[in-house]
GROMACS .gro file of C-alpha atoms in nm:
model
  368
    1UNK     CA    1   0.000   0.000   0.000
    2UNK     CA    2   0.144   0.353  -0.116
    3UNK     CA    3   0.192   0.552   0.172
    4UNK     CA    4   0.183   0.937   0.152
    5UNK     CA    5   0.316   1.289   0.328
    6UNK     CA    6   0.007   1.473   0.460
    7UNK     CA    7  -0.167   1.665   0.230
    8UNK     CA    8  -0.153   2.032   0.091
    9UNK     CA    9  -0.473   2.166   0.056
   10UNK     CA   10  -0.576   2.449  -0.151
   11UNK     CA   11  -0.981   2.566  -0.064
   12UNK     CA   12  -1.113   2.730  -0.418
   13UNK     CA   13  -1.180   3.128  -0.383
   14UNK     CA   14  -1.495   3.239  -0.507
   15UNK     CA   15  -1.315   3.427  -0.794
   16UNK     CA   16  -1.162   3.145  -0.959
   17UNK     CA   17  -1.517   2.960  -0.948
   18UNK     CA   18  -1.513   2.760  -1.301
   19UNK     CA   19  -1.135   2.749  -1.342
   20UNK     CA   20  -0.938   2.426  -1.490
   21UNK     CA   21  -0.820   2.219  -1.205
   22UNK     CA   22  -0.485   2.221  -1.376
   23UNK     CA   23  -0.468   2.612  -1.400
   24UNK     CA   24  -0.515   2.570  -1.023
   25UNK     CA   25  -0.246   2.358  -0.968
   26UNK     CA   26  -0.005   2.549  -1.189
   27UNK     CA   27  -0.084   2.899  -1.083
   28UNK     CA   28  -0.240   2.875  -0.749
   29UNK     CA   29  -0.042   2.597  -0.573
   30UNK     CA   30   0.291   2.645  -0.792
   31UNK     CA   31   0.343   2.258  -0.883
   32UNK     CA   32   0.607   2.282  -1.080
   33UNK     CA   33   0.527   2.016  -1.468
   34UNK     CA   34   0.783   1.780  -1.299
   35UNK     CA   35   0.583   1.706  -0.966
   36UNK     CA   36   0.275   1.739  -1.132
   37UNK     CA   37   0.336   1.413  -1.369
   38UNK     CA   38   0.456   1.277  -1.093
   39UNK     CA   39   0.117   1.324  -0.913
   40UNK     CA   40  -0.106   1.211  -1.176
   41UNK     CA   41   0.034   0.869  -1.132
   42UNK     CA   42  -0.036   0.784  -0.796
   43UNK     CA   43  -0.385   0.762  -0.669
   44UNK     CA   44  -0.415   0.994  -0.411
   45UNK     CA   45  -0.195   1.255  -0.556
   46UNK     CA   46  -0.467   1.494  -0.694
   47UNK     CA   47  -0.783   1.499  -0.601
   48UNK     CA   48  -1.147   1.719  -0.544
   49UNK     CA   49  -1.323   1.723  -0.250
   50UNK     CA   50  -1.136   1.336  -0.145
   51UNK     CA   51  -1.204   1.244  -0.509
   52UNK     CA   52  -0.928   1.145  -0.772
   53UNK     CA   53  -1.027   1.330  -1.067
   54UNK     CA   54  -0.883   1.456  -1.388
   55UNK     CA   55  -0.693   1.760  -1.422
   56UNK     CA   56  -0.949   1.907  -1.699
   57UNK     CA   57  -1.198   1.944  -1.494
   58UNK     CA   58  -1.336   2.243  -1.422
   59UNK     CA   59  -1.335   2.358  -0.992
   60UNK     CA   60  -1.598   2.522  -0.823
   61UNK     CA   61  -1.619   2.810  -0.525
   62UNK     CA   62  -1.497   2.642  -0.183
   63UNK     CA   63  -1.356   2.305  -0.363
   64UNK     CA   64  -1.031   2.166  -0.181
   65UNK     CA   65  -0.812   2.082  -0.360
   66UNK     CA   66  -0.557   1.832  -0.218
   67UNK     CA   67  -0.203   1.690  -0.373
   68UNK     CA   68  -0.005   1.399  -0.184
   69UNK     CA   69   0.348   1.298  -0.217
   70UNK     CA   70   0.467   0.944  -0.154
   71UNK     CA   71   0.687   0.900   0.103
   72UNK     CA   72   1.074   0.854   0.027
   73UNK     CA   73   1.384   0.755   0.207
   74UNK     CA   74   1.751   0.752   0.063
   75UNK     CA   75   1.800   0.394   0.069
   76UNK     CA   76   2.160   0.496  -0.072
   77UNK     CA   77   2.277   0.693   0.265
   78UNK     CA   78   2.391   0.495   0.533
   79UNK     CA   79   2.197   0.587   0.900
   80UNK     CA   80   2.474   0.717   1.153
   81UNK     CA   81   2.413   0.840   1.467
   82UNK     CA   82   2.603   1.181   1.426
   83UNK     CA   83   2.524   1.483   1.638
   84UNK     CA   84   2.337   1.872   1.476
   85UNK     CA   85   2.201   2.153   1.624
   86UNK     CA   86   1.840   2.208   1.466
   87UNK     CA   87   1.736   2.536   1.464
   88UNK     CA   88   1.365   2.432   1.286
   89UNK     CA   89   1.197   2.119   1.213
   90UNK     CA   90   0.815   2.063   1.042
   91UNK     CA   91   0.650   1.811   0.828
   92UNK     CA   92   0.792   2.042   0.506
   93UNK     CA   93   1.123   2.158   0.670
   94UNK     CA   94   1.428   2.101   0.905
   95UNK     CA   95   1.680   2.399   0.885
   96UNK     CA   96   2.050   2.322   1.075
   97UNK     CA   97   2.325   2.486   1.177
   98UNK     CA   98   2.619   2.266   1.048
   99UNK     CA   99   2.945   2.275   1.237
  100UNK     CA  100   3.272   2.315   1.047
  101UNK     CA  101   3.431   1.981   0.958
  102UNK     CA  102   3.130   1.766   0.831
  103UNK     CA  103   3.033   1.716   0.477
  104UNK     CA  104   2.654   1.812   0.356
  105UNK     CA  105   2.604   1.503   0.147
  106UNK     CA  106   2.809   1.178   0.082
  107UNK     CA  107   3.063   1.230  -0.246
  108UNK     CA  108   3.277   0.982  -0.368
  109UNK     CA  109   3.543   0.891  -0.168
  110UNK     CA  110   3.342   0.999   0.123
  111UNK     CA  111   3.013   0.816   0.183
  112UNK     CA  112   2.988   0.819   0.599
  113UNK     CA  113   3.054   1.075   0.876
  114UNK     CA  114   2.824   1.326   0.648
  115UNK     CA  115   2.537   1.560   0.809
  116UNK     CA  116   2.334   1.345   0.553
  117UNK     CA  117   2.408   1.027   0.733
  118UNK     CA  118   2.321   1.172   1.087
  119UNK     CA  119   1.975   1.364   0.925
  120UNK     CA  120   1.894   1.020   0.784
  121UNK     CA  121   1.944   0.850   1.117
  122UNK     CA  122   1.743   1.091   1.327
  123UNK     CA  123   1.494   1.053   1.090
  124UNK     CA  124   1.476   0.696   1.109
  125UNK     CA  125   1.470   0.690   1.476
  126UNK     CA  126   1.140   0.935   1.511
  127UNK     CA  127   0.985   0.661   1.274
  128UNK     CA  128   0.963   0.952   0.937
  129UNK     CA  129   1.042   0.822   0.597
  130UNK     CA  130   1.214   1.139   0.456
  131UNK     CA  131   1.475   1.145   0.158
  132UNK     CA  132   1.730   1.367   0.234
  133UNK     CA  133   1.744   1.704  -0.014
  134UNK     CA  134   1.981   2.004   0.114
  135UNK     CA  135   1.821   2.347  -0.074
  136UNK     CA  136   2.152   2.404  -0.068
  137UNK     CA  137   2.498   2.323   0.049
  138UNK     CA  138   2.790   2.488   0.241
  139UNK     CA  139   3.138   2.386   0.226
  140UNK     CA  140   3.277   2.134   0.460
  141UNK     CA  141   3.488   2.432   0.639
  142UNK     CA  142   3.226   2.638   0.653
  143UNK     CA  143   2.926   2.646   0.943
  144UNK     CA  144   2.627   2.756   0.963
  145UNK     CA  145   2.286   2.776   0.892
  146UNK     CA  146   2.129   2.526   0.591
  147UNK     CA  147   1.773   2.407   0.532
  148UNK     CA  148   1.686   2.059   0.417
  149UNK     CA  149   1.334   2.010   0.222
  150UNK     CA  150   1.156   1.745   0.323
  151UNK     CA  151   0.962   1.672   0.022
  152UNK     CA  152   0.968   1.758  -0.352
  153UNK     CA  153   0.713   2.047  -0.300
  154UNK     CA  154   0.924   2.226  -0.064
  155UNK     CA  155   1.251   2.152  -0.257
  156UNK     CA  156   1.121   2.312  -0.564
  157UNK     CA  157   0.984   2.600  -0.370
  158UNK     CA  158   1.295   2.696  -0.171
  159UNK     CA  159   1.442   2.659  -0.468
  160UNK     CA  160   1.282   2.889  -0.739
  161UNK     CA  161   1.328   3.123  -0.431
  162UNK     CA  162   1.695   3.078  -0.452
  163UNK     CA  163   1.673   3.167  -0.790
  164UNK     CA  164   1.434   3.460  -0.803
  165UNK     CA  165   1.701   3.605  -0.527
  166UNK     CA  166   1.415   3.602  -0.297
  167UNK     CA  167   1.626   3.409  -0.057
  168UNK     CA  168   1.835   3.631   0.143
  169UNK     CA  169   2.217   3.476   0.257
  170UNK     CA  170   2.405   3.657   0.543
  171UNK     CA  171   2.771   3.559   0.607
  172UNK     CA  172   3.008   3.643   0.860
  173UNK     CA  173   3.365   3.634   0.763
  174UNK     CA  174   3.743   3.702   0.917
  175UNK     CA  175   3.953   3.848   0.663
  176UNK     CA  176   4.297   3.975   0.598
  177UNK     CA  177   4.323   4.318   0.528
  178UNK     CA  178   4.037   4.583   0.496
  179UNK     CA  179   3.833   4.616   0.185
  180UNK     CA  180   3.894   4.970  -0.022
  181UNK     CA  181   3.568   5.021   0.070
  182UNK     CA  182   3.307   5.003   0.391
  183UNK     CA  183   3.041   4.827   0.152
  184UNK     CA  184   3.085   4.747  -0.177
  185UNK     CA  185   2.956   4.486  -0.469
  186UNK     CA  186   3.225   4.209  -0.598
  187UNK     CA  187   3.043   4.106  -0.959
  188UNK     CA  188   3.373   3.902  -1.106
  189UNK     CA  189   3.263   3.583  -1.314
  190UNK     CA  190   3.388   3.293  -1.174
  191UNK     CA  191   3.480   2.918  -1.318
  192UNK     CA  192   3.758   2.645  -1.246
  193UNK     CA  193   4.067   2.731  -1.233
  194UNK     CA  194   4.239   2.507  -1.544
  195UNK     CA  195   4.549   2.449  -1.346
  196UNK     CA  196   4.392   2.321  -1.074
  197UNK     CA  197   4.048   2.186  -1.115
  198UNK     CA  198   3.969   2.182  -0.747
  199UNK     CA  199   4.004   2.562  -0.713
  200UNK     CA  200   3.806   2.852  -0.856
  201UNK     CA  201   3.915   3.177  -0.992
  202UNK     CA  202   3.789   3.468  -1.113
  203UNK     CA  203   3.786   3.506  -1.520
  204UNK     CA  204   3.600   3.680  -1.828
  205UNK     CA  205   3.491   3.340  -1.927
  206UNK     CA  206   3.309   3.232  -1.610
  207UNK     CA  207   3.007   3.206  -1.425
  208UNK     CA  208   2.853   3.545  -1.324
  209UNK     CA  209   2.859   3.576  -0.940
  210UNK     CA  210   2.759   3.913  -0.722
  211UNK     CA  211   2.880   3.907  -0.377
  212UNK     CA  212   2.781   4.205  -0.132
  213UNK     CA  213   3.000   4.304   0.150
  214UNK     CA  214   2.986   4.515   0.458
  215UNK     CA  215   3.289   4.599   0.645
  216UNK     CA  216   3.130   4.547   1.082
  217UNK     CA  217   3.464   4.558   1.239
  218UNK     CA  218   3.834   4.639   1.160
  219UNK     CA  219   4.129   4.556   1.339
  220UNK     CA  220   4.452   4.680   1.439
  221UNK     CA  221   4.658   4.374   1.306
  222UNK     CA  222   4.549   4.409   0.931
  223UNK     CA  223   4.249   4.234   1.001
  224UNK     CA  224   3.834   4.304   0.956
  225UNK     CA  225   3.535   4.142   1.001
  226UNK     CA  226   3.297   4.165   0.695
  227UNK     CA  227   2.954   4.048   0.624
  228UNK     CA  228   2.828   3.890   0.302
  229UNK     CA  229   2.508   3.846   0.116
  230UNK     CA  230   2.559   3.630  -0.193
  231UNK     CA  231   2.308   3.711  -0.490
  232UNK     CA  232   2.415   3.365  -0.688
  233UNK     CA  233   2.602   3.060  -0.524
  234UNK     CA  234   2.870   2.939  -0.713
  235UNK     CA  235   3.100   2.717  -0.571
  236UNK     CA  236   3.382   2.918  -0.325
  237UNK     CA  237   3.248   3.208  -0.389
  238UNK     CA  238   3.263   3.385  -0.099
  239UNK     CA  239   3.652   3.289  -0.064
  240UNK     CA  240   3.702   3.331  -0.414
  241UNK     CA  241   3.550   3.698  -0.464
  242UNK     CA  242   3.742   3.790  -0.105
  243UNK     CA  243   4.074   3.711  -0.250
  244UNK     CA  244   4.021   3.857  -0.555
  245UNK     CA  245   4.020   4.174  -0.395
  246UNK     CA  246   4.340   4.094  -0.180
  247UNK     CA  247   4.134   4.054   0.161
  248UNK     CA  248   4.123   3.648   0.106
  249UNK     CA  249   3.964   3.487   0.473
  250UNK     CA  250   4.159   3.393   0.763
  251UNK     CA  251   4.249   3.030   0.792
  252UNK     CA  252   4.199   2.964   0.435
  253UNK     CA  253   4.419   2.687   0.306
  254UNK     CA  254   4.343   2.712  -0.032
  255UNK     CA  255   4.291   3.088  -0.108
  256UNK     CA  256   4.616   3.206   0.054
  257UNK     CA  257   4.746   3.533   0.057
  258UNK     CA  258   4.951   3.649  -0.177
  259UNK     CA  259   5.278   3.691   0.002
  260UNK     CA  260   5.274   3.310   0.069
  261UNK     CA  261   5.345   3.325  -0.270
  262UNK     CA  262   5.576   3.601  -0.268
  263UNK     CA  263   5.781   3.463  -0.017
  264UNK     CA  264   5.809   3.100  -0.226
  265UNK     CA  265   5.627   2.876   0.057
  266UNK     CA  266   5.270   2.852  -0.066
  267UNK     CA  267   5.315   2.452  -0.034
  268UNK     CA  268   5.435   2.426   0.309
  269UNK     CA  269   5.496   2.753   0.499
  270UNK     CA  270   5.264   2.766   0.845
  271UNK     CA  271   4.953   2.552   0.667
  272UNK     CA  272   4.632   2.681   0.834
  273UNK     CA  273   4.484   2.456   1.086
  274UNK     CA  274   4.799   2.295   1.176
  275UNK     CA  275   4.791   2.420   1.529
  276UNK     CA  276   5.054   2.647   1.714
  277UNK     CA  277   5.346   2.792   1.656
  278UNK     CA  278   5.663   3.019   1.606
  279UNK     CA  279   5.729   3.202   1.305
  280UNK     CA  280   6.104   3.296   1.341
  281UNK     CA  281   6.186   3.602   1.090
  282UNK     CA  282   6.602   3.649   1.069
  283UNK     CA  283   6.559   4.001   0.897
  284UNK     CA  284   7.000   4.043   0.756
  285UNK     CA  285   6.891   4.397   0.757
  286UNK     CA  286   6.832   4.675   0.518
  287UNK     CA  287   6.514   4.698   0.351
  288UNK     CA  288   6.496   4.546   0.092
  289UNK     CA  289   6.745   4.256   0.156
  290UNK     CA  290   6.665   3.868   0.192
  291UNK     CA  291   6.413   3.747   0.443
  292UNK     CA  292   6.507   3.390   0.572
  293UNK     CA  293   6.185   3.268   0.693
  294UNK     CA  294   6.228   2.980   0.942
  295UNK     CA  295   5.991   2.651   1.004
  296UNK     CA  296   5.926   2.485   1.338
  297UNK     CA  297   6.143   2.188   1.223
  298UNK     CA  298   6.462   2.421   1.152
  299UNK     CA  299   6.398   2.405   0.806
  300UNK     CA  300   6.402   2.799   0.606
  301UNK     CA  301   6.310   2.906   0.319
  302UNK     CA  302   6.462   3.213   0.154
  303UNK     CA  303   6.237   3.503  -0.021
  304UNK     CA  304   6.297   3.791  -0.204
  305UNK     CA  305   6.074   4.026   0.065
  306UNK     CA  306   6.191   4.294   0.224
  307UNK     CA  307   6.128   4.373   0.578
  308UNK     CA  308   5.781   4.505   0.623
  309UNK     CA  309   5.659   4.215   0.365
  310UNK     CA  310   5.855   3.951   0.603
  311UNK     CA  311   5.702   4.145   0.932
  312UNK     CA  312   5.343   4.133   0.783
  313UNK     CA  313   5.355   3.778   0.637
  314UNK     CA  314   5.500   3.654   0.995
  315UNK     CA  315   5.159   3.841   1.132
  316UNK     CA  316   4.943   3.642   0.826
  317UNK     CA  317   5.060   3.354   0.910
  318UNK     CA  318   4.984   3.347   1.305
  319UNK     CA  319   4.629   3.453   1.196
  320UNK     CA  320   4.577   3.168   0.996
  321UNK     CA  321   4.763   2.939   1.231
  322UNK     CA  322   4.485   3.046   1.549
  323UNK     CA  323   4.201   2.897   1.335
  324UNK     CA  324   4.177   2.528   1.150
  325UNK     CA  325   3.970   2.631   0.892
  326UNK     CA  326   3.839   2.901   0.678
  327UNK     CA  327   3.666   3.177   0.953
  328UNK     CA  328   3.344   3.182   0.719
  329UNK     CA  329   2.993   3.126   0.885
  330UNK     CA  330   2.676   3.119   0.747
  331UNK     CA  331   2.511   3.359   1.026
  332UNK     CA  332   2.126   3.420   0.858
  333UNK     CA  333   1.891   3.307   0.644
  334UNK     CA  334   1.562   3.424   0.574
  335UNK     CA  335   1.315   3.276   0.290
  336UNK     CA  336   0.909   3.199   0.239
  337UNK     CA  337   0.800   2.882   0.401
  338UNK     CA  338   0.670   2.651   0.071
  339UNK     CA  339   0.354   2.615   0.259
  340UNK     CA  340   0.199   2.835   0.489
  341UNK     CA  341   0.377   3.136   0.306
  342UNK     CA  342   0.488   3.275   0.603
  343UNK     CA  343   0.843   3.451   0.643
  344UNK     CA  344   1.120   3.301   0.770
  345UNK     CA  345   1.450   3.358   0.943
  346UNK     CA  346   1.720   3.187   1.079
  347UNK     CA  347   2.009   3.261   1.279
  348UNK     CA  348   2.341   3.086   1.390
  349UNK     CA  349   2.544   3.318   1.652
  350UNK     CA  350   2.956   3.290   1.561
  351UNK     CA  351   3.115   2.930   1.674
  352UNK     CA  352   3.353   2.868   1.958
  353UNK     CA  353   3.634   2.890   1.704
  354UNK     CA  354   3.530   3.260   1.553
  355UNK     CA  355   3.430   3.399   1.851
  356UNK     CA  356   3.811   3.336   1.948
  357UNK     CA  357   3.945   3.418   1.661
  358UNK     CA  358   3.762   3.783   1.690
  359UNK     CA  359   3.825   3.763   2.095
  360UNK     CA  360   4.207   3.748   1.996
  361UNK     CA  361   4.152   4.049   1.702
  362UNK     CA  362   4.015   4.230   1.967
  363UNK     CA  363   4.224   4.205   2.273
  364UNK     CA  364   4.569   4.268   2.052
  365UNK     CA  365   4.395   4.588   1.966
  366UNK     CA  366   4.348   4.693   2.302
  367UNK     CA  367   4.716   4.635   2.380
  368UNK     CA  368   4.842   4.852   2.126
   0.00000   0.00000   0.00000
């Protein structure tokens, strides 16, 4: 026997007396051509007044109209028992804030220890029979607040909110440097970088992507805090669009600053995350002489850098050493529930981890 979510019921206005059933569906109740075939094939997924009907017909004044999904599960995500904070949880929604570390959904390679496989298992243990469907995704480094649909409906919903820009996408975000400007738009395209795959960079031939920033805080050590409403979500953006304006985020591995690079130890030098310790800068002298730049092992690395470079990438580097990962957290989100219509808005105060990172901004500030 086909079992089904609860209904979504639509009661006929008096003005739209003698409209198609289908022009109901499509322009009153949004289904979207994909749900709807998939509602005219299952028996209880569209009828009048408890009545399967055809979608021709024509509805009258104070008709319900009702549409049922079948129940799902993702047979193809293993159940773990992994801990998340919910933040919101109905029959149509369950909204998360997802710590730094985990995965949003299993990729190759990497098909346990995902928020997927802990959703799927708390699922399971209240007895629901949900398939898992993020709206959208974070990055694994990056926390903070996601929604989950819990059915097509609200999937394709959320979703053509996304795209209308409806949706609105608050970050909060560490960064080196201080932008030019206290708010500004970043509008560069972006794609995949051909060198490296993996990475993203900003080109003529990419993606378009608008970022919106707001400087909230700047610090004495080269440092600010920004935040960031993203009107398209391409992959990195955030970290791609911060570097490209040389203020790339603290902690970030992969978007460096450019004086890693200056000073020839991009693949090695202090990696982010790697815990404490010592950057030891020999400076010969003289300002524009060598810098040697020396490793916790005893190992050094020369660079052509003179002695304020040397001085400021010693200070980059501590930065990124006091936090494991990228300090990017998705702090608000606000959107139209797929349902009842009404507005929306979630919010995910800093982590242990950024709240540390801006506790340290803030006390070397007071001791200068």
């Amino acid at each position: 026997m086909t079992s089904y979510y609860p209904p979504i019921t639509y009661i006929v206005p008096p003005d739209e007396d003698g409209w198609l059933l289908k022009t109901i569906l499509q322009k009153r109740m949004d289904v979207s051509r994909k749900l709807l075939s998939r509602l005219k094939m299952t028996d209880l997924g569209i009828t009048l007044n408890g009545e399967r009907v055809y979608i021709s017909v024509k509805v009258s004044s104070g008709d319900r109209v009702e549409i049922r999904m079948e129940e799902e599960t993702s047979e193809d995500i293993l159940p773990q028992p992994i801990p998340f904070e919910i933040l919101y949880e109905d029959g149509h929604l369950l909204v998360v804030n997802k710590a730094a570390g985990i995965i949003v959904h299993p990729t190759h390679g990497h098909y346990t220890e995902t928020l997927a496989n802990g959703v799927v298992h708390y699922w399971a243990e209240k007895g629901e029979r949900v398939r898992f469907r993020p709206v959208h995704r974070l990055d694994q480094e990056t926390s903070g607040v996601l929604v989950i649909a819990k059915n097509p409906y609200s999937h394709q919903h959320i979703s053509e909110q996304m795209i209308a820009g409806t949706v609105d996408k608050r970050y909060a975000a560490f960064v080196h440097g201080v932008p030019a400007l206290q708010s500004g738009d970043i509008a560069g395209p972006i794609d995949r970088d051909p060198l490296e795959p993996h990475r993203r960079i900003v080109t003529p031939d990419g993606y378009p992507s608008l970022t919106r920033y707001e400087v909230k805080e700047v610090y004495p050590r080269a440092a600010s805090r920004v935040e960031l409403k993203l009107e398209s979500g391409r992959t990195h953006q955030i970290r791609v669009h911060m570097s490209s304006i040389g203020c790339p985020l603290i902690g970030d591995g992969m978007y460096r600053h450019p004086l890693y690079a200056r000073g020839q130890a991009a693949s090695g030098l202090f990696p982010p995350g790697s815990g404490e310790r010592e950057a030891g800068l020999v400076l010969p002298g003289g300002e524009t002489q060598e810098a040697r730049l020396t490793l916790p092992g005893g190992e050094s690395k020369e660079a052509e850098l003179s002695s304020v470079e040397a001085a400021q990438l010693a200070e980059i580097a501590e930065l990124d050493a006091s936090i494991p990962r990228q300090a990017l957290h998705a702090v608000r989100l606000s959107f139209r529930h797929p349902v009842t219509h009404a507005d929306l808005v979630f919010e995910a105060p800093l982590p242990p981890d950024m709240a540390q990172l801006q506790a340290k901004l803030r006390e070397t500030g007071a001791g200068q």
